[in-house]
Short mmCIF file of C-alpha atoms and ligand atoms in Angstrom, two decimals:
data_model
loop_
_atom_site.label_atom_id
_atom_site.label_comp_id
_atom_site.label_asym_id
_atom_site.label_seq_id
_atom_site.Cartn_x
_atom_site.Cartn_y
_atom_site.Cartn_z
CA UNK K 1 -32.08 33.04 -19.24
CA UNK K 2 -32.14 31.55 -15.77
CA UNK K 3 -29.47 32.70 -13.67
CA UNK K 4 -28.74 29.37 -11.22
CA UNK K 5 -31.32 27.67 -14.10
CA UNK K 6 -33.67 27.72 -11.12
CA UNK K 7 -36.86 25.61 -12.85
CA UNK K 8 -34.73 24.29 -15.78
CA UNK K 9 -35.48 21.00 -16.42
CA UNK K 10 -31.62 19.68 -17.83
CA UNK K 11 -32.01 15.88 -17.68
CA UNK K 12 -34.65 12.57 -17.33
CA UNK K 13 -33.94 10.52 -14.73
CA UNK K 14 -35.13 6.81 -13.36
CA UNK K 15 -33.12 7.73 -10.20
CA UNK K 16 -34.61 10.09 -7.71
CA UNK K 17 -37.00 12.27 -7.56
CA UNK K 18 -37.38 15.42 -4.60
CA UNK K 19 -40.67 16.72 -3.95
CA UNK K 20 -39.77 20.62 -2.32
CA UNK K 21 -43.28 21.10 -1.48
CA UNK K 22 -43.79 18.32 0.24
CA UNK K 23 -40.52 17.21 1.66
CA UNK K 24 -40.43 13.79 -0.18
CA UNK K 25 -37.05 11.91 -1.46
CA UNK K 26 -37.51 9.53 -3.59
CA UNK K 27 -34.93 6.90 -4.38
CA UNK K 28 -35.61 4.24 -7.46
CA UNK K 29 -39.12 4.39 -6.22
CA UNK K 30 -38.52 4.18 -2.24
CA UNK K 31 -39.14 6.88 -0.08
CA UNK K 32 -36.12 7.89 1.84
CA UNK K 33 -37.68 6.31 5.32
CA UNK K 34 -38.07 2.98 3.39
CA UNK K 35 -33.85 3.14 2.84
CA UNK K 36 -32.33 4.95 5.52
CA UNK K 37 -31.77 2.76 8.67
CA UNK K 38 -33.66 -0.20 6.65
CA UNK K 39 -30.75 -0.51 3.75
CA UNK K 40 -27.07 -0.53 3.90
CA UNK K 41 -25.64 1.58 1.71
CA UNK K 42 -24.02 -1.27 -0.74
CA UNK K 43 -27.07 -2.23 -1.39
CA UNK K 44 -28.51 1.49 -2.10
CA UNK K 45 -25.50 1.64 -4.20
CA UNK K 46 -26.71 -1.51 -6.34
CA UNK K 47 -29.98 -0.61 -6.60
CA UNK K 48 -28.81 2.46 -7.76
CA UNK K 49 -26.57 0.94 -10.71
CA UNK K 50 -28.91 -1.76 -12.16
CA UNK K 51 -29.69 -1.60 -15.57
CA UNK K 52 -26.94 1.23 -15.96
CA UNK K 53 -23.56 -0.51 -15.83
CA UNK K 54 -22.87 -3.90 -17.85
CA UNK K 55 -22.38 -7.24 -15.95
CA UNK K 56 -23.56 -5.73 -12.95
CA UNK K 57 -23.16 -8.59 -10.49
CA UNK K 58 -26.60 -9.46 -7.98
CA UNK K 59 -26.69 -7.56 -4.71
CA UNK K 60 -24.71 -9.92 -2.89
CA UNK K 61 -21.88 -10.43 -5.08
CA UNK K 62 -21.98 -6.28 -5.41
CA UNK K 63 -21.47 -5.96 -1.68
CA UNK K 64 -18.01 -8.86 -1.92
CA UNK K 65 -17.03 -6.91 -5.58
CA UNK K 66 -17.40 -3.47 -3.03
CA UNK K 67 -15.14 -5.29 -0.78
CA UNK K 68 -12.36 -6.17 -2.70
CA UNK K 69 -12.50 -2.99 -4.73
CA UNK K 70 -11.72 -1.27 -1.36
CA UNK K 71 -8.53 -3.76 -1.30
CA UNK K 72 -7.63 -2.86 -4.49
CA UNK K 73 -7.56 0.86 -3.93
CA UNK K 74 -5.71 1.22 -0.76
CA UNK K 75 -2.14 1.00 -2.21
CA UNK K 76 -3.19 4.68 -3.52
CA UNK K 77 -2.79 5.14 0.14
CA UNK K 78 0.98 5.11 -0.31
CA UNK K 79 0.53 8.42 -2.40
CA UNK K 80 -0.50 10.63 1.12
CA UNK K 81 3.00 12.89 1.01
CA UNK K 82 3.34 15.60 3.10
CA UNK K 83 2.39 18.35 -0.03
CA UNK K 84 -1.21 16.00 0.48
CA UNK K 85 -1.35 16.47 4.05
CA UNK K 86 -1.20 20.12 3.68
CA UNK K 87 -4.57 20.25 1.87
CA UNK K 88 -8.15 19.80 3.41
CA UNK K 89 -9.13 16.34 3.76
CA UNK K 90 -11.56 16.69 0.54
CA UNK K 91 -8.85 18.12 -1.89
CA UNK K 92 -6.73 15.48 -0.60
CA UNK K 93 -9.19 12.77 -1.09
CA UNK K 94 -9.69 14.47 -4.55
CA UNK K 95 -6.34 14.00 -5.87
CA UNK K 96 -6.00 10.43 -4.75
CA UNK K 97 -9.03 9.64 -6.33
CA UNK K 98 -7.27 11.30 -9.87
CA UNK K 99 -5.02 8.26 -9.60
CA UNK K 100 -7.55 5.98 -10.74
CA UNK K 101 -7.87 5.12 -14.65
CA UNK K 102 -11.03 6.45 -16.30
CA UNK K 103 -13.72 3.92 -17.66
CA UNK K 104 -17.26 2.90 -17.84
CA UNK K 105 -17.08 -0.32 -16.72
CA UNK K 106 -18.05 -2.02 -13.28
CA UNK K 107 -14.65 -2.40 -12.34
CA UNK K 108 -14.18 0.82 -12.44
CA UNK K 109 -17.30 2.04 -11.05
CA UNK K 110 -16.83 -0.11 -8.10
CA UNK K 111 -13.02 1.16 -7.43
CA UNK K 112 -14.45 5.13 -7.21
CA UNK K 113 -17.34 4.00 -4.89
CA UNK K 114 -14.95 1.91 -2.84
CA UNK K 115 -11.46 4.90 -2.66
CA UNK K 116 -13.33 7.91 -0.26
CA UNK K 117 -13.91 4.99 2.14
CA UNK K 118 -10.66 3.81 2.25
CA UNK K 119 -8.32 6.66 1.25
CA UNK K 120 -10.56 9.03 3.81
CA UNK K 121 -9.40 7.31 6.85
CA UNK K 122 -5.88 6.27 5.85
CA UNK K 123 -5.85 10.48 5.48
CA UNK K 124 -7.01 11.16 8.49
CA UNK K 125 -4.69 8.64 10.52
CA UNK K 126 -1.79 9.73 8.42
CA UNK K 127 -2.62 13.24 9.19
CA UNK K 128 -2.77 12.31 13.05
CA UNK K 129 0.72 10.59 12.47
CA UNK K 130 -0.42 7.16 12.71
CA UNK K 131 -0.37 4.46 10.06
CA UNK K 132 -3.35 3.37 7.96
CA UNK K 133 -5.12 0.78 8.45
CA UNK K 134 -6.21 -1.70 5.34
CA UNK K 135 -9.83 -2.77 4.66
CA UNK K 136 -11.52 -5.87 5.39
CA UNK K 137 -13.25 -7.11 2.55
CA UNK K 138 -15.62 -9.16 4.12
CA UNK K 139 -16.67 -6.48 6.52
CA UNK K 140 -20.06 -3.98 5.98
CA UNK K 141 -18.72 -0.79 3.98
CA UNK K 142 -19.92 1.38 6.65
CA UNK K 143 -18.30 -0.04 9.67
CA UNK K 144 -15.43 -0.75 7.14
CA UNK K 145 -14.59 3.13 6.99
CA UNK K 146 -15.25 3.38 10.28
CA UNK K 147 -12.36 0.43 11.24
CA UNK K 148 -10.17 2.17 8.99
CA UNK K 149 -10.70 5.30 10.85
CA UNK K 150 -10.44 4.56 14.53
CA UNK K 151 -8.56 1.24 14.35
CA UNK K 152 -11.60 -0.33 16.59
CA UNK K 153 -14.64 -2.72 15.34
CA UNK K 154 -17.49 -0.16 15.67
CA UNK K 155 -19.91 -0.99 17.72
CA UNK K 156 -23.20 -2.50 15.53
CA UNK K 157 -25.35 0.43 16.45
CA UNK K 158 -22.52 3.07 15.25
CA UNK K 159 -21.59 1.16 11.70
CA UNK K 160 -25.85 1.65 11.33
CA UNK K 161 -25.77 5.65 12.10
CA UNK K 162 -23.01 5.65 9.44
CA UNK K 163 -24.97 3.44 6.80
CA UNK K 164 -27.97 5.48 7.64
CA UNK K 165 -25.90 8.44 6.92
CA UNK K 166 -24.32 7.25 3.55
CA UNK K 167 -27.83 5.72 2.39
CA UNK K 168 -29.66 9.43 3.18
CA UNK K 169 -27.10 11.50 0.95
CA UNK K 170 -26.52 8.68 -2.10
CA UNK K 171 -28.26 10.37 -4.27
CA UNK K 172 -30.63 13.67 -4.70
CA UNK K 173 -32.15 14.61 -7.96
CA UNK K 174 -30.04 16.96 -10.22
CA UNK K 175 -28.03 18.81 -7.17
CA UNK K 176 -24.76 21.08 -8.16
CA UNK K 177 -22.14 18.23 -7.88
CA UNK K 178 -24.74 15.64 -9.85
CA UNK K 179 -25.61 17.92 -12.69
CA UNK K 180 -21.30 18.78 -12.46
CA UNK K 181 -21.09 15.08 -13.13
CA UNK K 182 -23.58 14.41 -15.92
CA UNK K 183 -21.69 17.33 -17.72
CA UNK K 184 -18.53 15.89 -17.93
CA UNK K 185 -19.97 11.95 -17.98
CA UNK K 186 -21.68 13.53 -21.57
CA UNK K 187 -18.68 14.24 -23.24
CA UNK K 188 -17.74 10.73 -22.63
CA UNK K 189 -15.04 11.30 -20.26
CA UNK K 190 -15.42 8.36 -18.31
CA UNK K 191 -16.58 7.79 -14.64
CA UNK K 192 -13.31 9.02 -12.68
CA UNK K 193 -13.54 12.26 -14.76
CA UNK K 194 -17.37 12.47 -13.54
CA UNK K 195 -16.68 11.72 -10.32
CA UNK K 196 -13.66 14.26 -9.62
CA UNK K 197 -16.65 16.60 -10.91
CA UNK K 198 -18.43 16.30 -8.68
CA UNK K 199 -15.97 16.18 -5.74
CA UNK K 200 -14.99 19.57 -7.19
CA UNK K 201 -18.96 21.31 -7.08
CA UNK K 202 -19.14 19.03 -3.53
CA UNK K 203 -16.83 20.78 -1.57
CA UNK K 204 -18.32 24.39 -1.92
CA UNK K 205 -19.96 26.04 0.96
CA UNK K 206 -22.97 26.30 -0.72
CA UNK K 207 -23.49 22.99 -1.60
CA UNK K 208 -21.71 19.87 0.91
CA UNK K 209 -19.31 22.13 2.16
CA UNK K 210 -21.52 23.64 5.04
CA UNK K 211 -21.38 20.87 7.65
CA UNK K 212 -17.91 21.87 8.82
CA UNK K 213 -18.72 25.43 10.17
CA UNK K 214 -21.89 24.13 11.47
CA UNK K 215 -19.61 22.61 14.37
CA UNK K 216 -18.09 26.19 14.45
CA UNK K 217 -21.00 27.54 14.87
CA UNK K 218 -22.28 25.28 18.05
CA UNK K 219 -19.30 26.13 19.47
CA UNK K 220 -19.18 29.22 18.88
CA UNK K 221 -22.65 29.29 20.62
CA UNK K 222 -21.65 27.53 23.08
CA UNK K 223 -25.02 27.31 25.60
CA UNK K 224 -28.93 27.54 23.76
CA UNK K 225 -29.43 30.82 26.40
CA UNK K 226 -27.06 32.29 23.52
CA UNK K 227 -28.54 30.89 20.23
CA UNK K 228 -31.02 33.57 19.02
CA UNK K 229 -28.02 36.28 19.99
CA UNK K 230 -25.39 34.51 18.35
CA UNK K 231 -27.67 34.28 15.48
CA UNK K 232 -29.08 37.88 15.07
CA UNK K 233 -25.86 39.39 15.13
CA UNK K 234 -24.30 36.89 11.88
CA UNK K 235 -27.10 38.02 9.72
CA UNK K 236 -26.45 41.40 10.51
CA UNK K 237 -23.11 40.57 9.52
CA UNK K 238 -24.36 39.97 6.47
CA UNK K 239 -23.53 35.63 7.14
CA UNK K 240 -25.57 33.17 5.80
CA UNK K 241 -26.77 30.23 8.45
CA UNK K 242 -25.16 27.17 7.47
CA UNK K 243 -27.21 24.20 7.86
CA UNK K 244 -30.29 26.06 6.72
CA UNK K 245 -32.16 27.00 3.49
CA UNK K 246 -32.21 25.24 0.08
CA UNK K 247 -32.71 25.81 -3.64
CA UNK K 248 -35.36 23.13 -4.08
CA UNK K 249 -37.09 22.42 -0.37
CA UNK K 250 -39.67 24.72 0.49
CA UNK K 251 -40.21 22.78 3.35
CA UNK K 252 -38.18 21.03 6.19
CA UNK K 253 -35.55 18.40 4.09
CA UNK K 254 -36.51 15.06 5.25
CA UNK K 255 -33.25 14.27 5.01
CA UNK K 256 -32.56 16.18 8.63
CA UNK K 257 -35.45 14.19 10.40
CA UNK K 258 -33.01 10.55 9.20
CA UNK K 259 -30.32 11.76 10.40
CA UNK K 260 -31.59 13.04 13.56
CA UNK K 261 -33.12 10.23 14.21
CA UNK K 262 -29.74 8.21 13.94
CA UNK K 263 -27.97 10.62 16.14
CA UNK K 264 -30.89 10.32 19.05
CA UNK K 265 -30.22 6.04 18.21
CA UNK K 266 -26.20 6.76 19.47
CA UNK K 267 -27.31 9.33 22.03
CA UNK K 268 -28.36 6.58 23.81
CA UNK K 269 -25.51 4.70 24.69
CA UNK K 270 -23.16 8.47 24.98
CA UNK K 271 -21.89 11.00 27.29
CA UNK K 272 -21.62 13.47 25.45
CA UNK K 273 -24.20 13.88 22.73
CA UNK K 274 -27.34 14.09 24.50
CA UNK K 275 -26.16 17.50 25.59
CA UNK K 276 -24.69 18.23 22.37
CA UNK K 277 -28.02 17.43 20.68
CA UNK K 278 -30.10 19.75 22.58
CA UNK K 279 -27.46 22.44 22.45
CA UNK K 280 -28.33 21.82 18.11
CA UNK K 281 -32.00 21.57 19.03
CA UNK K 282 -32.34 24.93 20.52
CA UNK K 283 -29.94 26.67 17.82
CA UNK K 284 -32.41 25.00 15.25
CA UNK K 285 -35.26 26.84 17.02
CA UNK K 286 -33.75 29.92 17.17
CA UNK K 287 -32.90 29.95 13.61
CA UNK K 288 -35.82 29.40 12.47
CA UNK K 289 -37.32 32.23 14.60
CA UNK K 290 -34.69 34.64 13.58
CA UNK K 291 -35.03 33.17 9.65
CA UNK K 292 -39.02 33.66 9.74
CA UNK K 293 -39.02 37.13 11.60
CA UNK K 294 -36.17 38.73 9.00
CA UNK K 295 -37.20 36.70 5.76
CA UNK K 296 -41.30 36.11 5.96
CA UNK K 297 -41.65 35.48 2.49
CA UNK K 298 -38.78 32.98 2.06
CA UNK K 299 -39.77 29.57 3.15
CA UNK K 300 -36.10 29.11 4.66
CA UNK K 301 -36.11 25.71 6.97
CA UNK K 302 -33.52 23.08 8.34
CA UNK K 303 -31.59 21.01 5.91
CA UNK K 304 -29.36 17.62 5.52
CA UNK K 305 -26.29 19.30 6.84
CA UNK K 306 -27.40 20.17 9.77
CA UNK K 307 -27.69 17.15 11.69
CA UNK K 308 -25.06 15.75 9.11
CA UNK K 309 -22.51 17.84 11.83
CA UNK K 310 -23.64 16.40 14.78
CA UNK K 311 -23.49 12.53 13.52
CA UNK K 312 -20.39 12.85 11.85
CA UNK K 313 -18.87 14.44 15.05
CA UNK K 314 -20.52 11.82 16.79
CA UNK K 315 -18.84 9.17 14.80
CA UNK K 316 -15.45 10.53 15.43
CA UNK K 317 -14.53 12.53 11.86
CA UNK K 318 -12.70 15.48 12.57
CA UNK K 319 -15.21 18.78 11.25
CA UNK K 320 -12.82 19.41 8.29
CA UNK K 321 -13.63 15.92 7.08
CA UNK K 322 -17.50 16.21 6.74
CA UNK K 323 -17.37 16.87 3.33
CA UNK K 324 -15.18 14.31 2.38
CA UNK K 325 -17.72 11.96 4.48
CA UNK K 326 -20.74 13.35 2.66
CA UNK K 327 -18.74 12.63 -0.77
CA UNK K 328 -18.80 8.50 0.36
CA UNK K 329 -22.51 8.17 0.09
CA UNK K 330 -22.74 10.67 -2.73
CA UNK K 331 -20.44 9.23 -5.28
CA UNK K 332 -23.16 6.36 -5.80
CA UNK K 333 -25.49 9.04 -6.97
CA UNK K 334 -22.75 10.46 -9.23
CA UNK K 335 -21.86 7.08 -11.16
CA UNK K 336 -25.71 6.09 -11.60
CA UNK K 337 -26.23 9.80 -13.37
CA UNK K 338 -22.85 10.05 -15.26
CA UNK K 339 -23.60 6.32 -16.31
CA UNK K 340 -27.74 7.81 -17.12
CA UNK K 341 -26.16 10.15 -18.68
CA UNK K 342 -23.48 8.28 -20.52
CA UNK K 343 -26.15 6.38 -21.85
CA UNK K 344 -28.57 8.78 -23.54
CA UNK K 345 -25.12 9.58 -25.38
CA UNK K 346 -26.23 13.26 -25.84
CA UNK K 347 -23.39 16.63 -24.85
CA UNK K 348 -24.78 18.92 -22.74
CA UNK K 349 -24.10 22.09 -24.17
CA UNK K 350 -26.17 24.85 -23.28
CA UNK K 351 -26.18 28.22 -24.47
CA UNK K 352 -25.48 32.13 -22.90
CA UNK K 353 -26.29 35.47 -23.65
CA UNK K 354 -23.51 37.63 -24.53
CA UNK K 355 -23.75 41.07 -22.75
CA UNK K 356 -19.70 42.30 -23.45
CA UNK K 357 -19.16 44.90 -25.94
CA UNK K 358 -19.62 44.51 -29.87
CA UNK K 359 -16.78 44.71 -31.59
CA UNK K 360 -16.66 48.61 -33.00
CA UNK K 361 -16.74 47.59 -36.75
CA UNK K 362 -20.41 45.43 -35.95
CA UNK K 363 -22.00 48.31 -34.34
N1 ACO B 401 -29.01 32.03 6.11
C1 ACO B 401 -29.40 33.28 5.93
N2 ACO B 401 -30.10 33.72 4.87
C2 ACO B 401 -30.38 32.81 3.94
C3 ACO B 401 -30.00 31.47 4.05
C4 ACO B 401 -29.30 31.09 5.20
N3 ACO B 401 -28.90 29.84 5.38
N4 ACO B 401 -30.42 30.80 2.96
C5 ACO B 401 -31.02 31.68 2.17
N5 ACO B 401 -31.00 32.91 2.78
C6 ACO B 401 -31.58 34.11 2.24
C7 ACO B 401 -30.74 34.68 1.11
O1 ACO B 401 -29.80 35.59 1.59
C8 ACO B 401 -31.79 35.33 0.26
O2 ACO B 401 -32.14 36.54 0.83
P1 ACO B 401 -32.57 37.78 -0.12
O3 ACO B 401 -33.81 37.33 -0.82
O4 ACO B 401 -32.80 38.88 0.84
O5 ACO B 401 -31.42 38.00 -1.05
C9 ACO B 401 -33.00 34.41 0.43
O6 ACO B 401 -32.84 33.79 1.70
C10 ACO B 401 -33.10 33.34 -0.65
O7 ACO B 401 -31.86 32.80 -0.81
P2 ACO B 401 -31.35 32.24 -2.19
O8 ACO B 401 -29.89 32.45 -2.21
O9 ACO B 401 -32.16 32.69 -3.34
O10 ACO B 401 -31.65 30.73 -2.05
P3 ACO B 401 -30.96 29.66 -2.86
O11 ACO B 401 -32.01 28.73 -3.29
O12 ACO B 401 -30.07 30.16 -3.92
O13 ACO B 401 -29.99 29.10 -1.74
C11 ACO B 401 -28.73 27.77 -0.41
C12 ACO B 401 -29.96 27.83 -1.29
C13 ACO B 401 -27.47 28.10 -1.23
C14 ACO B 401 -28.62 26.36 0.14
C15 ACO B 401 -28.85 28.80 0.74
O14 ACO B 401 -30.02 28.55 1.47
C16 ACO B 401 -27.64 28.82 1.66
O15 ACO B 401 -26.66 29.50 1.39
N6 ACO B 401 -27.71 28.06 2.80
C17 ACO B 401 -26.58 27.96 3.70
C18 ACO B 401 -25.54 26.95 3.20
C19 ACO B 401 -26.02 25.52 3.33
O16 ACO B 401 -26.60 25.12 4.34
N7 ACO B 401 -25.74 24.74 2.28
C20 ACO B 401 -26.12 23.32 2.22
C21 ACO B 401 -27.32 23.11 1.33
S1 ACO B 401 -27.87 21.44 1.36
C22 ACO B 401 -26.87 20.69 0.23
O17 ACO B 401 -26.42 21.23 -0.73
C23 ACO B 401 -26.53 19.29 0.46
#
C-alpha cells in the first residue's frame, strides 16, 4: 500500500516525461525550453493529439478548427446567471464546461480545449458587469483569451508571455488532475467527463490551486526587508508555503525558470512589475532559507506556481482566476491522456486494504 501511490507506476505514456532529479520536462520528445516561448500553444496542443484522436486535421488546419471551436462555444456564455457569478471563477468555468456533450471525437476534443478560453473571460467581464466579448477565429488562441478578457488587441509581446504560459503547463506526466482524468476517460466516459475530472483535482490547493494565495502572500509581505519574518512566523503557524515544494521535483521545477523568464520579457516595457518581480525574488530567497534551515532533509525548492502568480497578474487576471488560467493550457494534457487512455481500453481499478471492523460473526 502506498498512501499518495508515491512511486506507483499507474499508466504508459508517449506524452511527457518529468525527470525530478534533474529538473527535465519532457514533452513528445522536446524539452520544455525547446516549446515554451518557441511554440504556440495550438500547436503544443496538436502535437500533443496526433496519433490519438481520428481525422486529426495538420497543424494548420488544427489552429483554424481551434478557432472556430472557440465560436462555437461562446453561446454557453449566455448560461453566466447570477447563481454562476456567485462561485469562484474555476467552479464557474466548471459548470459551463458540463454543458458540452460527451464524445471522443475531434470535434469534441477541440470544443473542451477551445471553452476555458472563451467562457474564462466572458466570466470575468460579466463578473465586472460588462458584456462579453466573442472570439476571433482567425486570431492566435493566446492573444484570443486575452481580447476576450480586456477588450484590447494585446500587445505581440503579452499574447507570447501568455502562449509561453499555456505551452509550460499543457501537460506534466501523471499529475493529480491527469491521473483524475485517465480514471474516468477508462471507463469510457467520454472526453467532457475526463475533462470536468480534472478541473475538479485542478482546483485544489495542493495541486493548481496555489497560485491565488501566492498574490496574498506578496502582499501580505509587502517589502523583501519583511520576507524571511513573514515567512518564519506561517510555518510556525503550522502553513504550508504556496508556490514551493513538489511530489515529484527534487530539484528546482524548470517550469519556474519559463515563466520567469516571460515575466522579466513584459517587465520590460512595465511600471509596475519590475518592482513586483524583485519583491517575488527576495520572498523566493527567503523561502528557501527558511525551507532549508527547518526541513534539511527535504529537498523542498521553487515550483510552476510561483512565477505562474506574478505573470498571470501581470497579464491582467484577477488572483481568483489563476486556476481557471492554469486549467487553459492544461486541458490539452488531459484530452491526449484520457484519449491514451481511452485507447489502451483497460478500467483502472485499483485495489485497498480494508482496516474497519469484521463483522462479529467472521471473527
Ligand atoms: N511549505 C512548507 N512545508 C512544506 C511545503 C511547503 N510548501 N511543502 C512540503 N513541506 C513539508 C511538509 O510539511 C512535510 O514536512 P514533514 O516531513 O515534517 O511532514 C515535508 O515538507 C514533505 O512534504 P510532503 O507533503 O511529503 O510532500 P508532498 O510531495 O506530498 O507535497 C506538495 C507536495 C503538496 C506540492 C507540497 O510541497 C505543498 O503543499 N506545497 C505547497 C502547495 C503548492 O505549491 N502546490 C502546487 C504544486 S505544483 C502543481 O501541482 C502544479
Amino acid at each position: 500500500m502506498s498512501q499518495g501511490l508515491d512511486d506507483v507506476i499507474a499508466a504508459e505514456t508517449r506524452l511527457s516525461s518529468v525527470d525530478g532529479a534533474r529538473g527535465v520536462l519532457v514533452v513528445k520528445g522536446f524539452s520544455l525550453d525547446r516549446l515554451a516561448g518557441q511554440k504556440r500553444f495550438e500547436d503544443v496542443a496538436h502535437l500533443l493529439f496526433e496519433g490519438l484522436l481520428d481525422d486529426l486535421p495538420d497543424a494548420k488546419a488544427f489552429a483554424a478548427r481551434l478557432g472556430a471551436a472557440r465560436e462555437a462555444v461562446y453561446p454557453l456564455a449566455q448560461y453566466i446567471d447570477d447563481a454562476l457569478l456567485a462561485l469562484p471563477p474555476m467552479d464557474g468555468v466548471r459548470a459551463l464546461t458540463a454543458r458540452i456533450e460527451d464524445g471522443e471525437d475531434v470535434a469534441t476534443a477541440l470544443r473542451l480545449l477551445a471553452a476555458p478560453a472563451v467562457l474564462l473571460p466572458a466570466f470575468l467581464r460579466r463578473r465586472r458587469g460588462l458584456a462579453p466579448i466573442a472570439p476571433d477565429a482567425k486570431s492566435g488562441h493566446a492573444a484570443d483569451m486575452l481580447h476576450m478578457l480586456t477588450g484590447e488587441v494585446p500587445a505581440p509581446e503579452v499574447a507570447a508571455a501568455l502562449d509561453t504560459y499555456l505551452v509550460t503547463v499543457a501537460d506534466h506526466g501523471l499529475n493529480a488532475s491527469t491521473f483524475a482524468a485517465r480514471v474516468v476517460s477508462s471507463t469510457w466516459s467520454g472526453l467532457t467527463s475526463s475533462v470536468l475530472a480534472g478541473l475538479a483535482a485542478l482546483k485544489g490547493p495542493l495541486h493548481g490551486g496555489a497560485p491565488g494565495p501566492i498574490i496574498a502572500m506578496l502582499d501580505g509581505i509587502g517589502k523583501p526587508e519583511n520576507a524571511e519574518s513573514w515567512i518564519e512566523d506561517a510555518l510556525d503557524r503550522g502553513d504550508r508555503l504556496m508556490g514551493f515544494g513538489h511530489r515529484i521535483y527534487k530539484v528546482r521545477d524548470p517550469r519556474a525558470d519559463a515563466l520567469k523568464a516571460a515575466v522579466k520579457r513584459m517587465s520590460a516595457d512595465s511600471s509596475a512589475l519590475p518592482g513586483r518581480l524583485k519583491l517575488a525574488e527576495a520572498v523566493e530567497r527567503a523561502a528557501l532559507k527558511v525551507l532549508h534551515k527547518r526541513k534539511p532533509d527535504r529537498p523542498l525548492d521553487v515550483n510552476v506556481e510561483f512565477y505562474t502568480a506574478l505573470l498571470l497578474e501581470a497579464l491582467g487576471f484577477p488572483p481568483d482566476a489563476f486556476t481557471a488560467v492554469f486549467a487553459t493550457g492544461r486541458t490539452a494534457g488531459w484530452l491526449a491522456h484520457a484519449r491514451e487512455q481511452r485507447l489502451t481500453g483497460r478500467l483502472i481499478r485499483p485495489q485497498s486494504v480494508y482496516v474497519g471492523p469484521e463483522p462479529a460473526e467472521l471473527v
